[in-house]
mmCIF file of C-alpha atoms in Angstrom:
data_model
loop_
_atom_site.group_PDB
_atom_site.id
_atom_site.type_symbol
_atom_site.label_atom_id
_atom_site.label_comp_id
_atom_site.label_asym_id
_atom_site.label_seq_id
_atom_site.Cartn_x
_atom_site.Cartn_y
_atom_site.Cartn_z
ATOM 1 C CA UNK B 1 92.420 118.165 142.612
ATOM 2 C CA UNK B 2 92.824 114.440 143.455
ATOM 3 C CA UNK B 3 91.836 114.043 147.383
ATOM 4 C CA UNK B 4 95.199 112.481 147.873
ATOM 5 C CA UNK B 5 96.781 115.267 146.475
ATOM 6 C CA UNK B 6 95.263 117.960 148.464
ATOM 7 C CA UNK B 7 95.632 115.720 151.426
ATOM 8 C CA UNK B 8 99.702 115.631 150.723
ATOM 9 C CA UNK B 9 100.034 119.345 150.818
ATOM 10 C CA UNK B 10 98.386 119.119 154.119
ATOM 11 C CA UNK B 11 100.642 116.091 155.515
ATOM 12 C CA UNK B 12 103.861 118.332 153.727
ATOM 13 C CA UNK B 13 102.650 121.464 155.835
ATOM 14 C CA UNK B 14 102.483 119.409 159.429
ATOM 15 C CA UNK B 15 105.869 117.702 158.625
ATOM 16 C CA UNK B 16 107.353 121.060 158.612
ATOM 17 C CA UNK B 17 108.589 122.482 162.390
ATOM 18 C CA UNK B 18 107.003 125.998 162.003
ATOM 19 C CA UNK B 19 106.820 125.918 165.775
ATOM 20 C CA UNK B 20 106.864 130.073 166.611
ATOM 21 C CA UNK B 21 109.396 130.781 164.036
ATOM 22 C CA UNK B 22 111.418 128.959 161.060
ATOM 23 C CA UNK B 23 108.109 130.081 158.857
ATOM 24 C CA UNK B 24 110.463 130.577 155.785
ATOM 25 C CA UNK B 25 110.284 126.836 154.911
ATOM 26 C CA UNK B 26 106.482 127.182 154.705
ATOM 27 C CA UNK B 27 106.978 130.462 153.004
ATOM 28 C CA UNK B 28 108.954 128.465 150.218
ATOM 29 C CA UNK B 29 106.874 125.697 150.229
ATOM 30 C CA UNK B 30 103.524 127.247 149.451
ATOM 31 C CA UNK B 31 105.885 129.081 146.939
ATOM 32 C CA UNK B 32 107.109 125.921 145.063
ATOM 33 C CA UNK B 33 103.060 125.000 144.672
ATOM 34 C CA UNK B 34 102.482 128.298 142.566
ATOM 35 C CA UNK B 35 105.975 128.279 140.727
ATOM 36 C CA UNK B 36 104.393 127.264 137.410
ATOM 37 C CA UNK B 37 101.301 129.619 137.373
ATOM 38 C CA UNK B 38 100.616 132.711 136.139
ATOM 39 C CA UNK B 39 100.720 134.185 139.703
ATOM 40 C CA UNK B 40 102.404 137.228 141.209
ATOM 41 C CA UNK B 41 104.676 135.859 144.048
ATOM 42 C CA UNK B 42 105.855 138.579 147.164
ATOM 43 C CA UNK B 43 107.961 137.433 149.928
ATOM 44 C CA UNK B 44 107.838 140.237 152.768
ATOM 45 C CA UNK B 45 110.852 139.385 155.339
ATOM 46 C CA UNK B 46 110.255 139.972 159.189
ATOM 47 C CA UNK B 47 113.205 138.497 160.475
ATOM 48 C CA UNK B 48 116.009 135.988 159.409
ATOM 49 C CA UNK B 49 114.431 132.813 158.360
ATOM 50 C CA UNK B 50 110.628 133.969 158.891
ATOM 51 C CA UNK B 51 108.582 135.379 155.678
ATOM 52 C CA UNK B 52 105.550 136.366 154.549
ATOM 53 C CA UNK B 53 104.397 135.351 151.902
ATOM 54 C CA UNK B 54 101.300 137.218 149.559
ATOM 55 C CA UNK B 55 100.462 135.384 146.075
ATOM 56 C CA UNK B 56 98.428 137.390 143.736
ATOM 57 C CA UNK B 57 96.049 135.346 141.202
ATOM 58 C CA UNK B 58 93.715 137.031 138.745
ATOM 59 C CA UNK B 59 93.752 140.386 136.174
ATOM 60 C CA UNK B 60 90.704 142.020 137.466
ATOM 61 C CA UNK B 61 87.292 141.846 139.141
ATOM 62 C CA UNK B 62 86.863 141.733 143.042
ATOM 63 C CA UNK B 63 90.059 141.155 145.583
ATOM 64 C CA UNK B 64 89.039 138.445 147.671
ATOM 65 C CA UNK B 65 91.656 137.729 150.631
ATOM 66 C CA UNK B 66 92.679 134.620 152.107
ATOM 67 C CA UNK B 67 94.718 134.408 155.721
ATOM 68 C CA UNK B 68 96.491 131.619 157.151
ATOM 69 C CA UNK B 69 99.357 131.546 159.206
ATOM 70 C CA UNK B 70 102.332 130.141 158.552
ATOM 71 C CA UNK B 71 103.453 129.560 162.412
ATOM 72 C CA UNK B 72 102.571 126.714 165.312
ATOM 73 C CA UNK B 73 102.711 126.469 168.997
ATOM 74 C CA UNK B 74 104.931 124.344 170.308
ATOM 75 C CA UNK B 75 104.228 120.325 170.441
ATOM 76 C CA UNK B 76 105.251 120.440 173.605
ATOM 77 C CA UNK B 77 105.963 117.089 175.732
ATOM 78 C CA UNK B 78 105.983 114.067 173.347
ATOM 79 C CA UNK B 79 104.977 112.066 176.389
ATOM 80 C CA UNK B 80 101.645 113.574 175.606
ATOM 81 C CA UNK B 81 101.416 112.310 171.793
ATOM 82 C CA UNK B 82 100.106 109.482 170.442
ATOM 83 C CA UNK B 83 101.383 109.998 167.092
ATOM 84 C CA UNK B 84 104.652 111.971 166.017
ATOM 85 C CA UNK B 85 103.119 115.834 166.023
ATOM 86 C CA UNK B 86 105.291 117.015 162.834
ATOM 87 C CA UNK B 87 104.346 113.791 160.967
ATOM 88 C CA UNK B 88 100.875 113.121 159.446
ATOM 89 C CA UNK B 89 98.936 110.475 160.582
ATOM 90 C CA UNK B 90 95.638 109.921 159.506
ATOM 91 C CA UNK B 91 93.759 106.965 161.893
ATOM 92 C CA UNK B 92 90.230 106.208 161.818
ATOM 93 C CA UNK B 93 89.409 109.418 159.796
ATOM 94 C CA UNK B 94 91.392 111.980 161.159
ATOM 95 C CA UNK B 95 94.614 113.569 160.189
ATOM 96 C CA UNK B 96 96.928 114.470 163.550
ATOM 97 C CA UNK B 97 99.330 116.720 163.787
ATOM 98 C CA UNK B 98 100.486 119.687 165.166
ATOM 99 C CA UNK B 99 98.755 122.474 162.946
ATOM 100 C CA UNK B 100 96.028 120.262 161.937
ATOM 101 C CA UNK B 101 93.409 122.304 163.500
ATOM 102 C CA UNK B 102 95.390 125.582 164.185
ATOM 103 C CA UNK B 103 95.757 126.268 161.530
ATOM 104 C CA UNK B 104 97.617 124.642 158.572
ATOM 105 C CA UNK B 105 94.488 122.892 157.598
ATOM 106 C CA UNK B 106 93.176 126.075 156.891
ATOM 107 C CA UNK B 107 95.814 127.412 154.886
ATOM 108 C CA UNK B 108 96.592 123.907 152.932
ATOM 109 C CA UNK B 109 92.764 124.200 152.054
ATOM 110 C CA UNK B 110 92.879 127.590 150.815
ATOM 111 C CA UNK B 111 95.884 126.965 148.524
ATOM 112 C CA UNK B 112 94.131 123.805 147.020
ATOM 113 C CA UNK B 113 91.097 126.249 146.381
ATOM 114 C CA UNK B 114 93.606 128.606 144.641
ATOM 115 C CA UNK B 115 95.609 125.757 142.775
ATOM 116 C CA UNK B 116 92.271 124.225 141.537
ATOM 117 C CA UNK B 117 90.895 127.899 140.593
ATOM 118 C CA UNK B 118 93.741 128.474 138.557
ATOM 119 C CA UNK B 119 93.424 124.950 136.560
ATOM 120 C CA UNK B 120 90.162 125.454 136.069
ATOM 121 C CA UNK B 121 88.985 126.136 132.217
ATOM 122 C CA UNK B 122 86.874 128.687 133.145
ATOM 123 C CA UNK B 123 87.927 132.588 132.909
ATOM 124 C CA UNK B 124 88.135 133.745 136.573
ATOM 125 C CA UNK B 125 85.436 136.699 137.204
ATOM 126 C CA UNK B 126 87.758 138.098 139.973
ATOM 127 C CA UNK B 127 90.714 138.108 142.043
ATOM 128 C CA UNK B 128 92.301 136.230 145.451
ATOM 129 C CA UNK B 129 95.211 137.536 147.277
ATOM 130 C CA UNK B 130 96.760 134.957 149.892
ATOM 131 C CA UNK B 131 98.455 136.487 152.888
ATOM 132 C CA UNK B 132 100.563 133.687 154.786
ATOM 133 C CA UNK B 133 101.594 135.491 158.030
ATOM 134 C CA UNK B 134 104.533 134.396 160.557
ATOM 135 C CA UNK B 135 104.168 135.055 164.003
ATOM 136 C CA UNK B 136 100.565 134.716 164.548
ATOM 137 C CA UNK B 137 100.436 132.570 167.737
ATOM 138 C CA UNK B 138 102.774 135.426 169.568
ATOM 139 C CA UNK B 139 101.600 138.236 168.475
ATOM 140 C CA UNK B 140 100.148 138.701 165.079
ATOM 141 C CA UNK B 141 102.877 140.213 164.167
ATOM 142 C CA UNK B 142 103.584 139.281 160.466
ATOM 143 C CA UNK B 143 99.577 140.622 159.755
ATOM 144 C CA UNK B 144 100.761 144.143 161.680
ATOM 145 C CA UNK B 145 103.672 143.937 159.104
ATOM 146 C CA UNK B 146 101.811 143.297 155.969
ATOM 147 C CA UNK B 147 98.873 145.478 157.266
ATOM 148 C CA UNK B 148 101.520 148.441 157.846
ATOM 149 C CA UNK B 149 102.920 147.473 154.479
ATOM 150 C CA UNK B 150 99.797 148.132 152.506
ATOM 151 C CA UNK B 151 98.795 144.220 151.514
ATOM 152 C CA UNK B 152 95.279 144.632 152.409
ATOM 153 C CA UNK B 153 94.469 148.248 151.572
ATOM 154 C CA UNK B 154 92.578 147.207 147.944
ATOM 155 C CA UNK B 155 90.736 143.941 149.542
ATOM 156 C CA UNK B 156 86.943 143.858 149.044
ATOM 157 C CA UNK B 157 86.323 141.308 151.431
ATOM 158 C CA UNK B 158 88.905 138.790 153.741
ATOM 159 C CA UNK B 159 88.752 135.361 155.013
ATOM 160 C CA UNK B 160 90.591 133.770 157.761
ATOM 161 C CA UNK B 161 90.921 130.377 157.901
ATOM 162 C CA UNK B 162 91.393 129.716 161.642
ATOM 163 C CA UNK B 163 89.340 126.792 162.724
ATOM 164 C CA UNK B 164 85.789 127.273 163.008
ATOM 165 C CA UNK B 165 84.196 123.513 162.394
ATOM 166 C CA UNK B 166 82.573 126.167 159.289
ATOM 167 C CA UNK B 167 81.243 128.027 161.085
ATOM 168 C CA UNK B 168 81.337 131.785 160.568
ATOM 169 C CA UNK B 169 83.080 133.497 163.439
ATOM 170 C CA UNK B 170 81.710 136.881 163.283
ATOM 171 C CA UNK B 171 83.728 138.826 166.085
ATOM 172 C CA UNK B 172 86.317 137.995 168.634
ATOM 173 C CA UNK B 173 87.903 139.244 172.003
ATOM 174 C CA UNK B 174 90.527 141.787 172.096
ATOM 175 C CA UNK B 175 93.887 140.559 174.200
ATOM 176 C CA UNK B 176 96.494 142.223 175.986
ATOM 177 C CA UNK B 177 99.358 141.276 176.947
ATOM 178 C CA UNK B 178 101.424 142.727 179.594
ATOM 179 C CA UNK B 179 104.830 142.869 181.701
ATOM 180 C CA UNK B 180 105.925 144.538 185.118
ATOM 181 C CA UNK B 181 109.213 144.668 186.057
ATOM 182 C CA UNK B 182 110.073 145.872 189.746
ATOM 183 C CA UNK B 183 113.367 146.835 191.028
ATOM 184 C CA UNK B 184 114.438 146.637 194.801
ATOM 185 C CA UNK B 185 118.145 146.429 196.479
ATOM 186 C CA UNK B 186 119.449 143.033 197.260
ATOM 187 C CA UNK B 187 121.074 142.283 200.871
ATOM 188 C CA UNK B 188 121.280 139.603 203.037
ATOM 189 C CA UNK B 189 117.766 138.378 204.328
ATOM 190 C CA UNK B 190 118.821 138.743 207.898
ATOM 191 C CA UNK B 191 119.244 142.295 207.785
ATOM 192 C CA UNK B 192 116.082 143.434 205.060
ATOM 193 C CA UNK B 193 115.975 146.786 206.520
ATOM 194 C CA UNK B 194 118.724 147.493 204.844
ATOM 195 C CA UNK B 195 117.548 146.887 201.120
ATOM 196 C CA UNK B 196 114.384 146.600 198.976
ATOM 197 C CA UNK B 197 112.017 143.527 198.142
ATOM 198 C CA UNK B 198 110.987 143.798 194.472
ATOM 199 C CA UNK B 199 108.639 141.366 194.755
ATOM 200 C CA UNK B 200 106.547 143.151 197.388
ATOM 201 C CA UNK B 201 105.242 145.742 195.164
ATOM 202 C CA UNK B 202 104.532 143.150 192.739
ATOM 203 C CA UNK B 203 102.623 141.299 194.717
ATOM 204 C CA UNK B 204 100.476 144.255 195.787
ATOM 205 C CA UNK B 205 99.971 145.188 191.950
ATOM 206 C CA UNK B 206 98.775 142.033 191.708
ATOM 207 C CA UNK B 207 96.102 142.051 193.778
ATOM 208 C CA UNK B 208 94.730 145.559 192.539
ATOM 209 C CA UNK B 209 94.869 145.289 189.280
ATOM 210 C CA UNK B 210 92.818 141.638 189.733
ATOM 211 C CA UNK B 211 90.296 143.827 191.483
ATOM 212 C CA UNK B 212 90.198 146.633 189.400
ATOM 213 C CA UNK B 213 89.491 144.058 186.243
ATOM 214 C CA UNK B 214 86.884 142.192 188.548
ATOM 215 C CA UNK B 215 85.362 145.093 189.113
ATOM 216 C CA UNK B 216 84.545 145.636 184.974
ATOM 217 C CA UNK B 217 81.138 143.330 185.686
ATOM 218 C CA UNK B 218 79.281 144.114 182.570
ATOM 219 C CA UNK B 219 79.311 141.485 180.150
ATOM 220 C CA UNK B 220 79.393 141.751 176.484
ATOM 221 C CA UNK B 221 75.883 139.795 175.243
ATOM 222 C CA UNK B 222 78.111 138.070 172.211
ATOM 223 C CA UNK B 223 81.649 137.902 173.890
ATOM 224 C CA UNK B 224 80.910 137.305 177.253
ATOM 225 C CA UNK B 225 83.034 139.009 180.435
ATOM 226 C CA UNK B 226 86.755 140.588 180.424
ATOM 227 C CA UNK B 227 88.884 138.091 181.943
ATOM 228 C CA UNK B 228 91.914 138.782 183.569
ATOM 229 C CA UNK B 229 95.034 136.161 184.479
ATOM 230 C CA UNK B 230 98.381 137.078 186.306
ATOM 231 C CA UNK B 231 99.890 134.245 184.453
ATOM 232 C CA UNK B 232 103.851 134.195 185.402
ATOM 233 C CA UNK B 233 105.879 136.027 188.427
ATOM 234 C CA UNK B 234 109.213 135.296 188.841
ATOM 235 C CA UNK B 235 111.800 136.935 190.871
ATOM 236 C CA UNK B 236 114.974 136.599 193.474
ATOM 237 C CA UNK B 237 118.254 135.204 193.115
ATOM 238 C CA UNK B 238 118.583 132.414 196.156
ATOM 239 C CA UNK B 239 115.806 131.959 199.233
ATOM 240 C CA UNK B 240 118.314 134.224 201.498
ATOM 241 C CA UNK B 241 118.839 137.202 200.138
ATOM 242 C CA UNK B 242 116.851 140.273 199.241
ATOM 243 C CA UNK B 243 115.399 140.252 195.612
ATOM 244 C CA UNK B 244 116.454 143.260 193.915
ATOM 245 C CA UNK B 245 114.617 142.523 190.684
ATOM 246 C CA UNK B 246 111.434 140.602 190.028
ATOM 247 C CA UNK B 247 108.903 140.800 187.526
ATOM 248 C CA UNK B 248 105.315 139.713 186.387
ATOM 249 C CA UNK B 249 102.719 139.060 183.445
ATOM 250 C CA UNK B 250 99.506 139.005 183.144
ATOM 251 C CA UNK B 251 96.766 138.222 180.196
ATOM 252 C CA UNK B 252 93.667 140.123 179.686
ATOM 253 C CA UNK B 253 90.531 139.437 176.945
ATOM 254 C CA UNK B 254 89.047 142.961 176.614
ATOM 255 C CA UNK B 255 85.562 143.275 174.419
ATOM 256 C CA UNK B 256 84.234 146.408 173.272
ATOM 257 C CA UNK B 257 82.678 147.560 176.224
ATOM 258 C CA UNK B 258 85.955 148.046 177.491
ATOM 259 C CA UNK B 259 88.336 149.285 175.335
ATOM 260 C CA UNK B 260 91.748 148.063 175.124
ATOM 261 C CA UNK B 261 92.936 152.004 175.568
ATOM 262 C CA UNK B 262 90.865 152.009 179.022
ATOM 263 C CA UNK B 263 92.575 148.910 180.405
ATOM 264 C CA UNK B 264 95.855 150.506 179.367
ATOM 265 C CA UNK B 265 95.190 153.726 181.502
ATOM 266 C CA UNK B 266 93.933 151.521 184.648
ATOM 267 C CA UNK B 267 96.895 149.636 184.666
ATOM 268 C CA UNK B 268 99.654 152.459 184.119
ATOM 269 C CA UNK B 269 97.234 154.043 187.294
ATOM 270 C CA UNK B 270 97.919 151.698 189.339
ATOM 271 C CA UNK B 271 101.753 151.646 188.556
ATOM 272 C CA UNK B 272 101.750 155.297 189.479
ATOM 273 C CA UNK B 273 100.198 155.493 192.475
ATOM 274 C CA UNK B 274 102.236 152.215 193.789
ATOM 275 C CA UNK B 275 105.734 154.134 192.494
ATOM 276 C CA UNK B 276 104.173 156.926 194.488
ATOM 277 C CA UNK B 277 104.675 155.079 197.320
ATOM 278 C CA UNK B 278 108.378 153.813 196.673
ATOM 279 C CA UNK B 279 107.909 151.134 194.334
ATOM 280 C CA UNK B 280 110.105 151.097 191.064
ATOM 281 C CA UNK B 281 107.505 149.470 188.666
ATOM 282 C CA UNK B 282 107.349 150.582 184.952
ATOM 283 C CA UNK B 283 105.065 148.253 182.654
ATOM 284 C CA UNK B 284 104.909 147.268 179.196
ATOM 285 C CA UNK B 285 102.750 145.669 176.615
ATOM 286 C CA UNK B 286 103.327 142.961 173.756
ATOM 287 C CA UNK B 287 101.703 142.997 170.813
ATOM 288 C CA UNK B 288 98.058 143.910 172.303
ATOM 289 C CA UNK B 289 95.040 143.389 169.921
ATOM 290 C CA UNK B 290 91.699 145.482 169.606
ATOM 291 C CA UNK B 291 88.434 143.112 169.489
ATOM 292 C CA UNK B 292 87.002 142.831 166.282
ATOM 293 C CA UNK B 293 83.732 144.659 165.813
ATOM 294 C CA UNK B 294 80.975 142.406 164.874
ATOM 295 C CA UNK B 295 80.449 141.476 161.258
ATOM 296 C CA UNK B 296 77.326 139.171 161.382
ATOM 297 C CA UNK B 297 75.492 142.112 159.191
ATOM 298 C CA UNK B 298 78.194 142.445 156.565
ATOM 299 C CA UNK B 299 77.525 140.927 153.030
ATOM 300 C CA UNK B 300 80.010 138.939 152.988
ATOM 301 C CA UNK B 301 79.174 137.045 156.020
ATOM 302 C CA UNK B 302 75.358 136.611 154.686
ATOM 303 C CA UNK B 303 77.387 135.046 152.041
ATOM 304 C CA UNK B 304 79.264 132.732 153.297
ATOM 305 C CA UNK B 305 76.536 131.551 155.688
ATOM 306 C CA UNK B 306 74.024 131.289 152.707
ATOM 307 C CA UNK B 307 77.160 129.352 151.059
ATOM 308 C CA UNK B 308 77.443 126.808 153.590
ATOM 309 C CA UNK B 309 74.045 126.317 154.451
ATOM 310 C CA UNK B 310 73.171 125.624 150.897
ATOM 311 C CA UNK B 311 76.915 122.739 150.186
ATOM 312 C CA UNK B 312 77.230 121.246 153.390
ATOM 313 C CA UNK B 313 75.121 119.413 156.056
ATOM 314 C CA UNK B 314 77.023 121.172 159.275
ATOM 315 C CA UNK B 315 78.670 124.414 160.008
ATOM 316 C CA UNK B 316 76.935 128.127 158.876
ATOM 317 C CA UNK B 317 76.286 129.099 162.540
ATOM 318 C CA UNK B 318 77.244 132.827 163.461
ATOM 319 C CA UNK B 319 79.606 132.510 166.150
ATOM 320 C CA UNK B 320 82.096 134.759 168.398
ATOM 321 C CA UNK B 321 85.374 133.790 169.689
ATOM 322 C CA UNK B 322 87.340 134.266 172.842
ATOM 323 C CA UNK B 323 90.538 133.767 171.687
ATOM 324 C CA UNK B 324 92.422 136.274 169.091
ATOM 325 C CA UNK B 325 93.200 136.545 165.303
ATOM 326 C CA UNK B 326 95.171 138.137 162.829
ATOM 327 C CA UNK B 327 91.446 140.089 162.145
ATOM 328 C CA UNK B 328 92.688 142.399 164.968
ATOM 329 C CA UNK B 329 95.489 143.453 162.880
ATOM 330 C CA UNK B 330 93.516 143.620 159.364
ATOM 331 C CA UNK B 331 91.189 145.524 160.458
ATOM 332 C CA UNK B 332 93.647 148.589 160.757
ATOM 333 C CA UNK B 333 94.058 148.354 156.916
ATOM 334 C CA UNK B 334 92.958 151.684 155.195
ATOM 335 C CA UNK B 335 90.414 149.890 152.997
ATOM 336 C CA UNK B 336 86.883 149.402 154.892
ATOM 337 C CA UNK B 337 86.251 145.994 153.792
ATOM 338 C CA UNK B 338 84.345 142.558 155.871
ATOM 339 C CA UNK B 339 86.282 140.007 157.666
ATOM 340 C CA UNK B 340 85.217 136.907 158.494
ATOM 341 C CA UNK B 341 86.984 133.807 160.196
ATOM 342 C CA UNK B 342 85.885 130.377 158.782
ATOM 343 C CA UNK B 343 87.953 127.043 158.748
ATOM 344 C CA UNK B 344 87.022 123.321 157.983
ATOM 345 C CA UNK B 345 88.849 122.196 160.871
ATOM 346 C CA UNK B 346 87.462 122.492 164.779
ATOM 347 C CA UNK B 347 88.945 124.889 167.025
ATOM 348 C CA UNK B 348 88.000 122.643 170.598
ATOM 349 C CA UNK B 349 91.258 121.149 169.990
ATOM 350 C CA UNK B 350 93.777 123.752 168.671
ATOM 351 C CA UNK B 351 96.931 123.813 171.023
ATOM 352 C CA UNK B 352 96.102 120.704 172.489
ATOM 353 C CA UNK B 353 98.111 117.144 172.101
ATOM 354 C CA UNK B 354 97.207 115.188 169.317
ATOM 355 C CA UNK B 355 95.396 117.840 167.690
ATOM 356 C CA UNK B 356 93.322 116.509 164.681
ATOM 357 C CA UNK B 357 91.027 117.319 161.693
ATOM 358 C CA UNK B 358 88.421 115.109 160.285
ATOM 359 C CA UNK B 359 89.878 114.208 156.661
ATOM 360 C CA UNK B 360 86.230 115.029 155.583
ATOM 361 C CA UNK B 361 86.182 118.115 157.359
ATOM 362 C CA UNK B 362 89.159 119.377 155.104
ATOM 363 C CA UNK B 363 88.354 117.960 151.941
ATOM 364 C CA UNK B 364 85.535 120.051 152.668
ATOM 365 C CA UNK B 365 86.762 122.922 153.140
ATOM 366 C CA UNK B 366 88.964 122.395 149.892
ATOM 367 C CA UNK B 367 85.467 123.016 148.490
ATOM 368 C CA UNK B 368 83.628 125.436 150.509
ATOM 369 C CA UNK B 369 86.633 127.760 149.596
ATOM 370 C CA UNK B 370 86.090 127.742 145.655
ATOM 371 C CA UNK B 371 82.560 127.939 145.922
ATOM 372 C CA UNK B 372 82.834 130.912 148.306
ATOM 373 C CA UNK B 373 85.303 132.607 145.861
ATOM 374 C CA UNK B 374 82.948 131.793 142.909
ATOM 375 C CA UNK B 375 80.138 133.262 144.960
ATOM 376 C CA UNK B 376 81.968 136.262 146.081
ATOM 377 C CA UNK B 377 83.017 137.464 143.039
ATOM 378 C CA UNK B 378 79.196 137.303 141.479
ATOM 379 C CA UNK B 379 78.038 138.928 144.478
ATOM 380 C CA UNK B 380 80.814 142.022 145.026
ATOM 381 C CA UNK B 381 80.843 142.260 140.971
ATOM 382 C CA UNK B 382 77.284 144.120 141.385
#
């Protein structure tokens, strides 16, 4: 494919607000692009106006997986832009945009791999599946739904294509998530005998579940620590009266050496024994995700490294991640197969204003992704 070609689907992806929900009109996009090609086209609805999207290319051989979300953060202030964030501008090499690193680079490179695959003249050895998830910066969600729904059951082998700079993330923390709510009785402040502060408790949950995650001081030799971070509390009506409601979140990066089901019993502990003592706390969790388990001795990461190494002048490192991935949800798939995250674009300034790619960076990754399916299917076919 023409580099200005593959560059417009990119451009086409940023210019549409996928901003944590509305993934449809990527859905239908990425659709459009394999209308005319002997592909087998699924839409898998979450909600109203956000699908999935798996397309299906090749008759037989090995199923190689491709994931990408379909979903953004928020640009946030455009104060903070130098360019329009759902408009592509490329300037002095790079393409910005909101997506361009996390990740619709990734995904637009993937389906240029696929689209050039397929116009190829050469009989394909094997098979890709593409699995274009919504919901993936709050939650993972649309991977739990196609996971639950059986989409990567047959895969031999996935790749995500989260930014990575290419290099090959191998594992990744484990987050969760979590909400408590307190309740308390509201009455005027001058006379607070009479009712119950909900934020009190709170504040006192606060403080011991901080300790009690402080107090997990071994530290993963890949991942690094658990963090902790009570990240929002918010409670009260007006500054004199009682609160009778209040509530608070927190954010925790678990690795393996302490399991996500661990954390979950510390916390609901400490909820207990503070309800014990006439608090009316209950907690609960959103969308928490299991660290992946390391992969840096699975074929196909040996592959891809070896790939990489051998086509491009950067990139091939084995890495970890602190942040999460739609792996977490894969991974629950009934199929024992590798996963891998790898992306062309880097990942030091996903979320961030005037996120970029290097046009380079992508075009090589248009590449790296043909050559790793060509690869892949020599390798598995064994």
């Amino acid at each position: 494919m023409e580099d200005k070609k593959a560059l417009k689907i990119l451009s086409d992806l940023i210019g549409i607000e996928s901003a944590n929900d509305h993934e449809t009109v990527v859905a239908d996009y990425l659709a459009d692009l394999f209308k005319d090609y002997p592909v087998k086209i699924t839409r898998v609805q979450y909600a109203e106006d956000r699908d999935n999207l798996v397309i299906d290319m090749g008759q037989q051989g090995p199923l190689l997986g491709f994931s990408g979300h379909e979903d953004v953060v928020s640009a946030g202030s455009l104060d903070n832009w130098h360019t329009p964030p759902f408009a592509a501008t490329i300037k002095d090499g790079n393409l910005y945009g909101r997506g361009a690193s996390d990740m619709k680079s990734g995904l637009a490179a993937m389906v240029v791999a696929m689209l050039d695959l397929l116009e190829s003249d050469q009989e394909l050895p094997g098979r890709i599946r593409l699995l274009a998830s919504v919901g993936e910066e709050t939650g993972e969600y649309g991977a739990a739904q196609l996971t639950k729904e059986g989409y990567a059951d047959d895969l031999d082998g996935l790749i995500i294509g989260e930014s990575s700079n290419c290099d090959v993330v191998v594992t990744h923390k484990g987050v969760i998530d979590y909400y408590v709510t307190s309740k308390g009785v509201t009455v005027h402040s001058s006379t607070p005998e009479k009712g119950k502060n909900a934020i009190m408790p709170l504040i006192k949950f606060a403080e011991q579940a901080q300790a009690k995650m402080d107090s997990h001081d071994q530290v993963d030799p890949v991942l690094g620590p658990l963090t902790h971070v009570i990240s929002q509390i918010q409670g009260g009506s007006q500054i004199n009266s009682v609160p009778d409601s209040a509530w608070l979140s927190g954010n925790i990066r678990t690795t393996p050496l302490y399991p996500n089901d661990q954390i979950y019993q510390e916390l609901e502990e400490i909820v207990a024994e503070l309800n014990q003592q006439g608090a009316e706390l209950t907690i609960r969790y959103s969308f928490p995700e299991v660290p992946l388990p390391n992969q840096k001795h699975t074929k196909l990461a040996k592959l891809a490294q070896a790939v990489i190494k051998e086509k491009m002048n950067y990139g091939g490192n084995f890495v970890a991640d602190t942040g999460a991935t739609d792996a977490s949800e894969y991974i629950r798939a009934k199929g024992n197969f590798p996963i891998i995250i790898m992306g062309p674009a880097p990942g030091n300034v996903a979320h961030e204003p005037n996120e970029y790619t290097p046009v380079s960076n992508y075009l090589d990754g248009c590449k790296l992704y043909q050559d790793l399916a060509w690869k892949f299917w020599q390798e598995y076919a064994k």
